[in-house]
CSV table of N, CA and C in Angstrom, one decimal:
chain,number,residue,atom,x,y,z
A,1,MET,N,1.1,-1.2,0.3
A,1,MET,CA,-0.3,-0.1,-0.2
A,1,MET,C,0.7,1.1,0.2
A,2,THR,N,2.1,0.8,0.2
A,2,THR,CA,2.9,2.3,1.2
A,2,THR,C,3.3,2.9,-0.3
A,3,ASP,N,3.7,1.9,-1.7
A,3,ASP,CA,4.2,2.5,-2.7
A,3,ASP,C,2.8,2.8,-3.5
A,4,VAL,N,1.4,1.9,-3.8
A,4,VAL,CA,0.0,2.6,-4.2
A,4,VAL,C,0.4,4.3,-3.3
A,5,LYS,N,0.2,4.2,-2.5
A,5,LYS,CA,0.1,5.7,-1.9
A,5,LYS,C,0.8,6.7,-2.2
A,6,ALA,N,2.5,6.2,-2.3
A,6,ALA,CA,3.7,7.3,-3.0
A,6,ALA,C,2.9,7.6,-4.6
A,7,ALA,N,2.5,6.8,-5.3
A,7,ALA,CA,2.3,7.4,-6.4
A,7,ALA,C,1.0,7.9,-6.6
A,8,ALA,N,0.4,7.8,-5.7
A,8,ALA,CA,-1.1,8.7,-5.5
A,8,ALA,C,-0.5,10.2,-4.9
A,9,ARG,N,0.0,10.2,-4.2
A,9,ARG,CA,0.9,11.5,-3.7
A,9,ARG,C,1.2,12.4,-5.1
A,10,ALA,N,2.1,11.9,-5.7
A,10,ALA,CA,3.0,12.4,-7.0
A,10,ALA,C,2.1,12.7,-7.5
A,11,GLU,N,0.7,12.5,-7.7
A,11,GLU,CA,0.0,12.8,-8.9
A,11,GLU,C,-0.6,13.5,-8.6
A,12,ALA,N,-1.1,13.3,-7.3
A,12,ALA,CA,-2.5,14.5,-6.9
A,12,ALA,C,-1.6,15.9,-6.3
A,13,PHE,N,-0.4,15.6,-6.1
A,13,PHE,CA,0.9,17.0,-6.2
A,13,PHE,C,0.8,17.9,-7.0
A,14,ALA,N,1.2,17.1,-8.2
A,14,ALA,CA,0.4,18.0,-9.2
A,14,ALA,C,-0.4,18.2,-9.9
A,15,ARG,N,-1.9,17.7,-9.7
A,15,ARG,CA,-2.9,18.1,-9.6
A,15,ARG,C,-3.4,19.5,-8.9
A,16,ARG,N,-2.7,18.9,-7.7
A,16,ARG,CA,-3.1,20.5,-6.9
A,16,ARG,C,-2.1,21.8,-7.5
A,17,ALA,N,-1.2,21.5,-7.4
A,17,ALA,CA,0.1,22.7,-8.4
A,17,ALA,C,-1.3,23.8,-9.7
A,18,GLU,N,-1.4,22.3,-10.4
A,18,GLU,CA,-2.2,23.3,-11.3
A,18,GLU,C,-3.3,24.2,-11.0
A,19,ALA,N,-4.2,23.4,-9.9
A,19,ALA,CA,-5.2,24.1,-9.2
A,19,ALA,C,-4.9,25.5,-8.9
A,20,PHE,N,-4.0,25.6,-8.3
A,20,PHE,CA,-3.3,26.8,-7.3
A,20,PHE,C,-3.2,27.2,-8.7
A,21,ALA,N,-2.8,27.1,-9.7
A,21,ALA,CA,-2.1,27.9,-10.6
A,21,ALA,C,-3.3,28.8,-10.9
A,22,GLY,N,-4.4,28.2,-10.9
A,22,GLY,CA,-6.1,28.7,-11.7
A,22,GLY,C,-6.4,29.8,-10.6
A,23,GLY,N,-5.8,30.1,-9.6
A,23,GLY,CA,-6.5,30.8,-8.8
A,23,GLY,C,-7.6,29.9,-7.6
A,24,GLN,N,-8.1,30.7,-6.3
A,24,GLN,CA,-9.0,29.8,-5.6
A,24,GLN,C,-10.4,30.2,-5.7
A,25,GLY,N,-10.6,31.4,-6.4
A,25,GLY,CA,-12.1,31.5,-6.8
A,25,GLY,C,-12.8,32.2,-5.6
A,26,GLN,N,-13.7,31.4,-5.3
A,26,GLN,CA,-14.8,32.0,-4.1
A,26,GLN,C,-14.2,30.5,-2.7
A,27,ALA,N,-13.5,29.9,-2.6
A,27,ALA,CA,-13.3,28.9,-2.0
A,27,ALA,C,-13.3,29.7,-0.4
A,28,ALA,N,-12.6,30.6,-0.2
A,28,ALA,CA,-12.8,30.9,0.9
A,28,ALA,C,-14.1,31.3,1.6
A,29,GLU,N,-15.0,32.1,0.7
A,29,GLU,CA,-16.3,32.5,1.4
A,29,GLU,C,-17.3,31.0,1.1
A,30,ILE,N,-16.5,30.5,0.3
A,30,ILE,CA,-18.0,29.0,0.5
A,30,ILE,C,-17.5,28.4,1.8
A,31,LEU,N,-16.3,28.4,2.2
A,31,LEU,CA,-15.6,28.0,3.4
A,31,LEU,C,-16.6,28.4,5.0
A,32,ALA,N,-16.5,30.1,4.8
A,32,ALA,CA,-16.6,30.6,5.5
A,32,ALA,C,-18.0,30.5,6.0
A,33,ASP,N,-19.1,30.1,4.9
A,33,ASP,CA,-20.2,30.5,4.9
A,33,ASP,C,-21.0,28.9,5.4
A,34,PHE,N,-20.3,27.9,4.8
A,34,PHE,CA,-20.5,26.4,5.5
A,34,PHE,C,-20.1,26.7,7.6
A,35,LEU,N,-18.9,26.9,7.0
A,35,LEU,CA,-19.0,27.3,8.7
A,35,LEU,C,-19.6,27.7,9.8
A,36,ALA,N,-20.7,29.2,9.3
A,36,ALA,CA,-21.0,29.6,10.0
A,36,ALA,C,-22.2,29.5,11.1
A,37,GLY,N,-22.7,27.9,10.4
A,37,GLY,CA,-23.2,27.1,11.5
A,37,GLY,C,-22.5,26.5,12.8
A,38,GLN,N,-21.2,27.2,13.0
A,38,GLN,CA,-20.3,26.7,14.2
A,38,GLN,C,-20.0,27.9,14.9
A,39,ARG,N,-20.8,28.8,14.6
A,39,ARG,CA,-20.2,29.6,15.3
A,39,ARG,C,-20.3,29.2,17.4
A,40,GLY,N,-19.1,29.6,17.8
A,40,GLY,CA,-18.8,29.4,19.3
A,40,GLY,C,-18.0,28.0,19.3
A,41,LYS,N,-18.2,27.2,18.5
A,41,LYS,CA,-17.1,26.0,18.6
A,41,LYS,C,-15.9,26.2,18.3
A,42,VAL,N,-14.9,25.5,19.2
A,42,VAL,CA,-13.3,25.8,18.7
A,42,VAL,C,-13.3,25.1,17.3
A,43,LEU,N,-13.1,26.0,16.4
A,43,LEU,CA,-12.0,25.6,15.2
A,43,LEU,C,-10.9,25.2,15.4
A,44,SER,N,-10.2,24.4,13.8
A,44,SER,CA,-8.7,23.9,13.9
A,44,SER,C,-9.2,24.3,12.4
A,45,GLY,N,-8.2,25.3,11.7
A,45,GLY,CA,-8.2,25.8,10.3
A,45,GLY,C,-6.4,25.0,10.5
A,46,TYR,N,-5.4,26.1,9.5
A,46,TYR,CA,-3.8,25.4,9.4
A,46,TYR,C,-3.4,26.7,8.3
A,47,MET,N,-2.3,26.7,8.8
A,47,MET,CA,-1.6,27.8,8.0
A,47,MET,C,-1.0,27.2,6.4
A,48,PRO,N,-1.9,27.7,5.1
A,48,PRO,CA,-1.4,26.9,3.9
A,48,PRO,C,0.2,27.1,3.6
A,49,MET,N,0.4,25.8,3.1
A,49,MET,CA,1.5,25.8,3.0
A,49,MET,C,2.0,25.2,1.3
A,50,ARG,N,2.8,26.0,0.7
A,50,ARG,CA,3.2,25.6,-0.9
A,50,ARG,C,1.7,26.1,-1.7
A,51,THR,N,1.2,24.9,-2.1
A,51,THR,CA,-0.3,24.9,-3.1
A,51,THR,C,-1.2,24.6,-2.4
A,52,GLU,N,-1.1,24.5,-1.0
A,52,GLU,CA,-2.5,24.3,-0.5
A,52,GLU,C,-3.5,25.4,-0.5
A,53,ILE,N,-4.7,25.3,-0.7
A,53,ILE,CA,-5.7,26.6,-0.6
A,53,ILE,C,-5.8,26.9,0.7
A,54,ASP,N,-6.0,28.4,0.6
A,54,ASP,CA,-5.6,29.2,1.9
A,54,ASP,C,-7.2,29.4,2.7
A,55,PRO,N,-7.5,28.9,3.8
A,55,PRO,CA,-8.3,28.9,4.5
A,55,PRO,C,-8.3,30.1,5.4
A,56,LEU,N,-7.3,30.8,5.4
A,56,LEU,CA,-6.7,32.0,6.4
A,56,LEU,C,-8.3,32.8,6.2
A,57,PRO,N,-9.0,33.2,5.4
A,57,PRO,CA,-9.7,34.4,5.4
A,57,PRO,C,-11.0,33.4,6.0
A,58,ALA,N,-11.6,32.2,6.0
A,58,ALA,CA,-12.4,31.5,7.0
A,58,ALA,C,-12.1,31.3,8.4
A,59,MET,N,-11.0,31.3,8.7
A,59,MET,CA,-10.6,30.7,9.8
A,59,MET,C,-10.7,32.5,10.7
A,60,ALA,N,-10.2,33.5,10.1
A,60,ALA,CA,-10.5,35.3,10.9
A,60,ALA,C,-11.7,35.2,10.7
A,61,ALA,N,-13.0,34.9,9.9
A,61,ALA,CA,-14.6,35.2,10.0
A,61,ALA,C,-14.8,34.4,11.0
A,62,HIS,N,-14.6,33.3,11.5
A,62,HIS,CA,-15.2,32.3,12.4
A,62,HIS,C,-15.1,33.0,13.9
A,63,GLN,N,-16.4,33.0,14.0
A,63,GLN,CA,-16.7,33.6,15.5
A,63,GLN,C,-16.6,32.2,16.8
A,64,GLY,N,-15.6,32.9,17.4
A,64,GLY,CA,-15.1,31.5,18.1
A,64,GLY,C,-13.7,31.5,18.0
A,65,PRO,N,-13.6,30.1,19.2
A,65,PRO,CA,-11.8,30.3,19.6
A,65,PRO,C,-11.1,29.5,18.1
A,66,VAL,N,-10.1,30.2,17.7
A,66,VAL,CA,-9.5,28.7,16.1
A,66,VAL,C,-8.3,28.5,16.6
A,67,GLY,N,-7.7,27.3,16.2
A,67,GLY,CA,-6.2,27.0,16.6
A,67,GLY,C,-6.0,26.6,15.4
A,68,VAL,N,-4.6,26.3,15.6
A,68,VAL,CA,-3.9,25.6,14.2
A,68,VAL,C,-3.4,24.3,14.9
A,69,PRO,N,-2.9,23.2,14.0
A,69,PRO,CA,-2.4,22.3,13.9
A,69,PRO,C,-0.3,22.3,14.5
A,70,VAL,N,0.2,22.0,15.6
A,70,VAL,CA,1.5,21.7,15.7
A,70,VAL,C,1.8,20.2,15.9
A,71,ILE,N,2.7,19.8,15.1
A,71,ILE,CA,3.1,18.3,15.4
A,71,ILE,C,3.9,18.9,16.4
A,72,VAL,N,4.4,17.6,17.8
A,72,VAL,CA,4.8,17.7,18.7
A,72,VAL,C,5.8,16.6,18.4
A,73,ALA,N,5.1,15.6,17.5
A,73,ALA,CA,6.3,14.5,17.5
A,73,ALA,C,5.6,13.6,16.5
A,74,LYS,N,7.0,12.8,15.8
A,74,LYS,CA,6.5,12.0,15.0
A,74,LYS,C,5.5,11.1,15.7
A,75,ALA,N,4.7,10.7,14.8
A,75,ALA,CA,3.5,9.8,14.8
A,75,ALA,C,2.7,9.2,16.1
A,76,THR,N,2.5,11.2,16.2
A,76,THR,CA,1.3,11.1,17.6
A,76,THR,C,0.2,11.9,17.1
A,77,PRO,N,-0.4,12.3,18.1
A,77,PRO,CA,-1.8,13.2,17.3
A,77,PRO,C,-1.5,14.5,17.3
A,78,LEU,N,-2.0,15.4,16.7
A,78,LEU,CA,-1.3,16.6,16.7
A,78,LEU,C,-2.5,17.0,17.6
A,79,ARG,N,-1.4,18.6,18.0
A,79,ARG,CA,-2.0,19.5,19.4
A,79,ARG,C,-2.6,20.9,18.6
A,80,PHE,N,-2.9,21.7,19.3
A,80,PHE,CA,-4.0,23.1,18.4
A,80,PHE,C,-3.5,23.5,19.4
A,81,ARG,N,-2.8,25.3,19.0
A,81,ARG,CA,-2.4,26.2,19.4
A,81,ARG,C,-3.5,27.2,18.9
A,82,GLU,N,-3.8,28.2,20.1
A,82,GLU,CA,-4.6,29.1,19.5
A,82,GLU,C,-3.9,30.4,18.8
A,83,TRP,N,-5.2,30.5,17.7
A,83,TRP,CA,-4.5,31.5,16.6
A,83,TRP,C,-5.0,33.0,16.2
A,84,SER,N,-5.0,33.9,16.3
A,84,SER,CA,-5.5,34.9,15.8
A,84,SER,C,-4.8,35.4,14.8
A,85,PRO,N,-5.8,36.7,13.6
A,85,PRO,CA,-5.2,37.2,12.6
A,85,PRO,C,-4.1,38.3,13.0
A,86,GLY,N,-2.7,37.9,13.0
A,86,GLY,CA,-1.5,39.1,13.3
A,86,GLY,C,-1.1,38.5,14.3
A,87,CYS,N,-1.6,37.2,15.4
A,87,CYS,CA,-0.3,36.9,16.2
A,87,CYS,C,1.1,36.8,15.8
A,88,ARG,N,2.2,36.6,16.0
A,88,ARG,CA,3.3,36.3,16.2
A,88,ARG,C,3.6,34.5,15.9
A,89,LEU,N,3.8,34.3,14.6
A,89,LEU,CA,4.1,33.0,14.3
A,89,LEU,C,5.5,32.4,14.1
A,90,VAL,N,6.1,31.3,14.2
A,90,VAL,CA,7.2,30.8,14.4
A,90,VAL,C,7.5,29.7,13.1
A,91,GLU,N,8.5,29.3,13.4
A,91,GLU,CA,8.4,27.7,12.2
A,91,GLU,C,8.1,26.6,12.8
A,92,GLY,N,7.5,26.1,12.7
A,92,GLY,CA,7.6,24.4,13.4
A,92,GLY,C,7.8,23.2,12.6
A,93,ALA,N,7.7,22.6,12.9
A,93,ALA,CA,7.8,21.0,12.2
A,93,ALA,C,6.9,20.8,10.8
A,94,PHE,N,7.9,20.5,10.1
A,94,PHE,CA,8.1,20.6,8.5
A,94,PHE,C,7.8,22.0,7.8
A,95,LYS,N,8.6,23.0,8.6
A,95,LYS,CA,8.2,24.4,8.3
A,95,LYS,C,6.9,25.0,7.9
A,96,ALA,N,5.9,24.2,8.8
A,96,ALA,CA,4.4,25.0,8.9
A,96,ALA,C,4.7,26.2,9.7
A,97,MET,N,3.9,26.9,9.9
A,97,MET,CA,3.9,28.0,10.6
A,97,MET,C,2.9,28.1,12.2
A,98,ILE,N,3.5,28.0,13.3
A,98,ILE,CA,2.9,28.1,14.1
A,98,ILE,C,2.8,29.2,15.3
A,99,PRO,N,1.8,29.6,16.0
A,99,PRO,CA,1.7,30.4,16.6
A,99,PRO,C,2.7,30.0,17.7
A,100,GLU,N,3.7,31.7,18.3
A,100,GLU,CA,4.9,31.1,19.3
A,100,GLU,C,4.5,31.3,20.2
A,101,GLU,N,3.3,31.6,21.0
A,101,GLU,CA,2.3,31.3,22.1
A,101,GLU,C,0.9,31.4,21.9
A,102,GLY,N,0.3,30.8,22.9
A,102,GLY,CA,-1.1,30.7,23.2
A,102,GLY,C,-1.4,29.7,23.4
A,103,ALA,N,-2.6,29.7,23.8
A,103,ALA,CA,-3.5,28.4,25.2
A,103,ALA,C,-3.8,27.5,24.0
A,104,TRP,N,-3.7,26.3,24.5
A,104,TRP,CA,-4.0,25.0,23.9
A,104,TRP,C,-5.1,24.5,23.9
A,105,VAL,N,-5.7,24.3,22.7
A,105,VAL,CA,-7.1,23.8,23.0
A,105,VAL,C,-7.6,22.7,21.6
A,106,GLU,N,-8.6,22.2,22.4
A,106,GLU,CA,-9.1,20.8,21.9
A,106,GLU,C,-10.5,21.7,20.6
A,107,PRO,N,-10.0,21.4,19.3
A,107,PRO,CA,-11.0,21.7,18.1
A,107,PRO,C,-11.9,20.8,18.2
A,108,GLU,N,-13.4,21.3,18.2
A,108,GLU,CA,-14.3,20.7,17.7
A,108,GLU,C,-15.0,21.0,16.3
A,109,VAL,N,-14.4,22.0,15.3
A,109,VAL,CA,-14.5,21.7,14.1
A,109,VAL,C,-13.3,21.8,13.0
A,110,LEU,N,-12.8,20.6,12.9
A,110,LEU,CA,-11.5,21.0,12.0
A,110,LEU,C,-11.2,21.1,10.4
A,111,ILE,N,-10.8,22.2,9.7
A,111,ILE,CA,-10.4,22.7,8.2
A,111,ILE,C,-9.1,21.5,7.9
A,112,VAL,N,-9.1,20.4,7.4
A,112,VAL,CA,-8.1,19.3,6.8
A,112,VAL,C,-7.2,19.9,5.6
A,113,PRO,N,-6.2,19.9,5.7
A,113,PRO,CA,-5.8,20.4,3.9
A,113,PRO,C,-6.0,18.8,3.7
A,114,MET,N,-5.5,18.5,2.5
A,114,MET,CA,-5.6,17.0,2.0
A,114,MET,C,-4.5,17.3,0.2
A,115,LEU,N,-3.9,16.3,-0.3
A,115,LEU,CA,-3.9,16.1,-1.3
A,115,LEU,C,-5.1,15.8,-2.4
A,116,ALA,N,-5.9,14.7,-2.1
A,116,ALA,CA,-6.7,14.6,-2.9
A,116,ALA,C,-8.2,14.0,-2.0
A,117,TRP,N,-9.3,13.9,-2.5
A,117,TRP,CA,-10.2,13.7,-2.2
A,117,TRP,C,-11.5,12.2,-2.9
A,118,ASP,N,-11.8,11.9,-2.3
A,118,ASP,CA,-12.9,11.1,-3.1
A,118,ASP,C,-14.5,11.2,-2.5
A,119,GLN,N,-15.5,10.6,-3.3
A,119,GLN,CA,-16.8,10.8,-2.7
A,119,GLN,C,-17.4,9.8,-1.6
A,120,ARG,N,-16.3,8.7,-1.2
A,120,ARG,CA,-16.5,8.4,-0.3
A,120,ARG,C,-16.3,8.6,0.9
A,121,GLY,N,-15.8,10.4,0.9
A,121,GLY,CA,-15.4,11.2,1.8
A,121,GLY,C,-14.0,10.2,2.8
A,122,TYR,N,-12.9,10.0,1.6
A,122,TYR,CA,-11.3,9.8,2.3
A,122,TYR,C,-10.5,10.9,1.6
A,123,ARG,N,-9.3,11.3,1.8
A,123,ARG,CA,-8.9,12.3,1.9
A,123,ARG,C,-7.3,11.4,1.6
A,124,LEU,N,-6.6,12.0,0.9
A,124,LEU,CA,-4.6,11.5,0.9
A,124,LEU,C,-3.7,12.7,1.3
A,125,GLY,N,-3.3,12.7,2.6
A,125,GLY,CA,-2.8,13.4,3.4
A,125,GLY,C,-1.1,13.0,2.6
A,126,TYR,N,-0.4,13.8,3.4
A,126,TYR,CA,1.0,13.7,3.5
A,126,TYR,C,1.7,12.2,3.7
A,127,GLY,N,1.2,11.5,4.3
A,127,GLY,CA,2.1,10.4,4.7
A,127,GLY,C,2.4,10.2,6.2
A,128,GLY,N,2.4,11.1,6.9
A,128,GLY,CA,2.5,11.3,8.5
A,128,GLY,C,1.7,10.8,9.2
A,129,GLY,N,0.3,11.0,8.9
A,129,GLY,CA,-1.1,9.9,9.9
A,129,GLY,C,-1.1,10.7,10.8
A,130,PHE,N,-0.8,12.0,10.9
A,130,PHE,CA,-1.0,13.3,12.0
A,130,PHE,C,-2.3,13.1,11.9
A,131,TYR,N,-3.1,13.5,10.8
A,131,TYR,CA,-4.8,14.0,11.3
A,131,TYR,C,-5.5,12.6,11.7
A,132,ASP,N,-5.2,11.7,10.9
A,132,ASP,CA,-6.0,10.2,11.1
A,132,ASP,C,-6.1,10.2,12.7
A,133,ARG,N,-4.7,10.0,13.2
A,133,ARG,CA,-4.3,9.7,14.9
A,133,ARG,C,-5.0,10.5,15.5
A,134,THR,N,-5.0,12.0,15.1
A,134,THR,CA,-5.7,12.7,15.6
A,134,THR,C,-7.1,12.8,15.4
A,135,LEU,N,-7.9,12.9,14.6
A,135,LEU,CA,-9.4,12.4,14.2
A,135,LEU,C,-9.5,11.4,15.1
A,136,GLU,N,-9.2,9.8,15.6
A,136,GLU,CA,-9.3,9.0,15.9
A,136,GLU,C,-9.4,9.4,17.3
A,137,GLY,N,-8.7,9.9,18.0
A,137,GLY,CA,-9.0,10.6,19.5
A,137,GLY,C,-9.6,11.4,19.8
A,138,LEU,N,-10.2,12.3,19.0
A,138,LEU,CA,-11.2,13.5,19.2
A,138,LEU,C,-12.4,12.7,18.6
A,139,ARG,N,-12.5,11.8,18.0
A,139,ARG,CA,-14.3,11.2,17.9
A,139,ARG,C,-14.1,10.2,18.9
A,140,ALA,N,-13.1,9.9,19.3
A,140,ALA,CA,-13.3,8.9,20.8
A,140,ALA,C,-13.8,9.7,22.0
A,141,ARG,N,-13.5,10.6,21.7
A,141,ARG,CA,-14.2,11.8,23.0
A,141,ARG,C,-15.8,12.2,22.9
A,142,GLY,N,-16.1,12.4,21.4
A,142,GLY,CA,-17.5,13.2,21.2
A,142,GLY,C,-17.3,13.7,19.8
A,143,PRO,N,-18.4,13.8,19.5
A,143,PRO,CA,-18.9,14.3,18.2
A,143,PRO,C,-17.3,15.1,17.6
A,144,VAL,N,-16.9,15.5,16.6
A,144,VAL,CA,-15.7,16.3,15.9
A,144,VAL,C,-16.8,16.9,14.7
A,145,LEU,N,-16.6,17.4,13.7
A,145,LEU,CA,-17.1,17.6,12.2
A,145,LEU,C,-15.5,18.0,11.5
A,146,ALA,N,-15.1,17.1,10.9
A,146,ALA,CA,-14.2,17.1,10.2
A,146,ALA,C,-14.4,17.7,8.6
A,147,VAL,N,-14.0,18.4,8.0
A,147,VAL,CA,-14.0,19.6,6.9
A,147,VAL,C,-12.6,19.3,6.1
A,148,GLY,N,-12.9,18.7,5.2
A,148,GLY,CA,-11.6,18.8,4.0
A,148,GLY,C,-11.5,19.8,3.4
A,149,PHE,N,-10.8,20.8,2.8
A,149,PHE,CA,-10.4,22.0,2.1
A,149,PHE,C,-9.7,21.7,1.4
A,150,ALA,N,-10.3,21.9,-0.2
A,150,ALA,CA,-9.4,21.3,-1.5
A,150,ALA,C,-9.8,22.2,-2.7
A,151,PHE,N,-9.2,21.9,-3.5
A,151,PHE,CA,-10.0,22.7,-4.9
A,151,PHE,C,-10.0,21.3,-5.4
A,152,ALA,N,-11.6,21.6,-6.3
A,152,ALA,CA,-12.5,20.7,-7.0
A,152,ALA,C,-11.9,19.7,-8.1
A,153,ALA,N,-10.6,20.2,-8.2
A,153,ALA,CA,-9.8,19.5,-9.3
A,153,ALA,C,-9.0,18.3,-8.3
A,154,GLN,N,-8.5,18.7,-7.4
A,154,GLN,CA,-8.5,17.4,-6.5
A,154,GLN,C,-9.1,16.0,-6.3
A,155,GLU,N,-10.3,16.3,-6.6
A,155,GLU,CA,-11.1,15.1,-6.3
A,155,GLU,C,-10.4,14.0,-7.5
A,156,VAL,N,-10.5,12.6,-6.7
A,156,VAL,CA,-9.9,11.5,-7.7
A,156,VAL,C,-11.3,10.5,-7.4
A,157,GLU,N,-11.3,9.6,-8.6
A,157,GLU,CA,-12.4,8.2,-8.7
A,157,GLU,C,-12.2,7.8,-7.0
A,158,ALA,N,-10.5,7.2,-6.4
A,158,ALA,CA,-10.7,6.6,-5.2
A,158,ALA,C,-9.4,6.5,-4.5
A,159,VAL,N,-9.4,7.4,-3.4
A,159,VAL,CA,-7.8,7.4,-2.7
A,159,VAL,C,-8.0,6.2,-2.2
A,160,PRO,N,-5.8,5.6,-1.8
A,160,PRO,CA,-6.2,4.4,-1.5
A,160,PRO,C,-5.9,4.5,-0.1
A,161,ILE,N,-6.9,3.3,0.6
A,161,ILE,CA,-7.0,3.5,2.4
A,161,ILE,C,-6.6,2.5,2.9
A,162,ASP,N,-6.1,2.8,4.4
A,162,ASP,CA,-5.9,1.5,5.0
A,162,ASP,C,-6.5,1.4,6.4
A,163,GLY,N,-6.5,0.6,7.1
A,163,GLY,CA,-7.8,0.4,8.0
A,163,GLY,C,-7.5,1.3,9.4
A,164,PHE,N,-6.7,2.1,9.0
A,164,PHE,CA,-6.5,3.8,9.9
A,164,PHE,C,-7.0,5.0,9.3
A,165,ASP,N,-7.4,4.9,8.0
A,165,ASP,CA,-7.7,6.2,7.5
A,165,ASP,C,-9.0,6.5,8.1
A,166,GLN,N,-8.9,8.0,8.7
A,166,GLN,CA,-10.5,8.4,9.0
A,166,GLN,C,-11.2,9.3,8.0
A,167,ARG,N,-12.6,8.9,7.5
A,167,ARG,CA,-13.2,10.0,6.6
A,167,ARG,C,-13.8,11.0,7.2
A,168,LEU,N,-13.9,11.9,6.3
A,168,LEU,CA,-14.2,13.4,6.7
A,168,LEU,C,-15.6,12.9,6.3
A,169,ASP,N,-16.1,14.1,7.1
A,169,ASP,CA,-18.0,14.8,7.2
A,169,ASP,C,-17.9,15.2,5.7
A,170,ALA,N,-17.2,16.6,5.5
A,170,ALA,CA,-17.5,17.1,4.4
A,170,ALA,C,-16.1,17.8,3.5
A,171,VAL,N,-16.4,17.8,2.5
A,171,VAL,CA,-15.5,18.5,1.7
A,171,VAL,C,-15.8,20.2,1.1
A,172,VAL,N,-15.0,21.1,1.6
A,172,VAL,CA,-15.8,22.4,0.5
A,172,VAL,C,-14.7,22.4,-0.1
A,173,THR,N,-15.4,22.7,-1.6
A,173,THR,CA,-14.0,23.7,-2.8
A,173,THR,C,-14.8,24.6,-3.3
A,174,GLU,N,-14.2,25.3,-4.5
A,174,GLU,CA,-14.4,26.8,-4.9
A,174,GLU,C,-15.6,26.3,-5.6
A,175,LYS,N,-16.0,25.4,-5.7
A,175,LYS,CA,-17.3,24.7,-6.4
A,175,LYS,C,-18.8,24.3,-5.5
A,176,GLY,N,-18.3,24.7,-4.3
A,176,GLY,CA,-19.1,23.9,-3.3
A,176,GLY,C,-18.8,22.6,-2.3
A,177,VAL,N,-20.1,22.5,-1.6
A,177,VAL,CA,-19.5,21.7,-0.6
A,177,VAL,C,-20.5,20.7,-0.7
A,178,THR,N,-19.3,19.4,-0.5
A,178,THR,CA,-20.2,17.7,-0.2
A,178,THR,C,-20.2,17.4,0.6
A,179,ILE,N,-21.4,16.7,1.4
A,179,ILE,CA,-21.4,16.5,2.3
A,179,ILE,C,-21.6,14.9,2.7
A,180,PHE,N,-20.3,14.2,3.2
A,180,PHE,CA,-20.9,12.6,3.2
A,180,PHE,C,-21.7,11.9,4.3
A,181,ARG,N,-22.4,10.8,3.3
A,181,ARG,CA,-23.8,10.4,4.6
A,181,ARG,C,-22.5,9.4,5.1
A,182,THR,N,-22.6,8.8,6.2
A,182,THR,CA,-22.6,7.6,7.1
A,182,THR,C,-23.2,6.3,7.0
């Protein structure tokens, strides 16, 4: 499965880069509108890297606490540090920018980055398993809404999956929202 996922990642990086070059359209506005129903809940977003679609406008519009993921160690769940527009950022693991200081928060809603997604609700990540571990742990404690954020061009017929892969509840793209039923 490792080789299959590696090949899928290489193809997905190329698809995402091409989509990124075309612009993000109304993606952030669609995401903010979708998240409006989550007012007051702790939201986790992410600091976009390379060709990832940018959730920052939707994060800034959220009416409630917002955190960003912090990788604390390899093969562990993510932790989330409180973020606000303009807060001081430092480079974290894998060159991801993270708040220099702030409270640790536990998200109820997560905006999840990805390389690819499919109509079953599965996503292809970067291979570290951080979001899968995190979602598994959070879901064991209670309801959590996992919202993938991607370009429509990142949709594939079927993401290769393992037994530990966690499904998303929805995906938001510049073309709209897809809700996955369990």
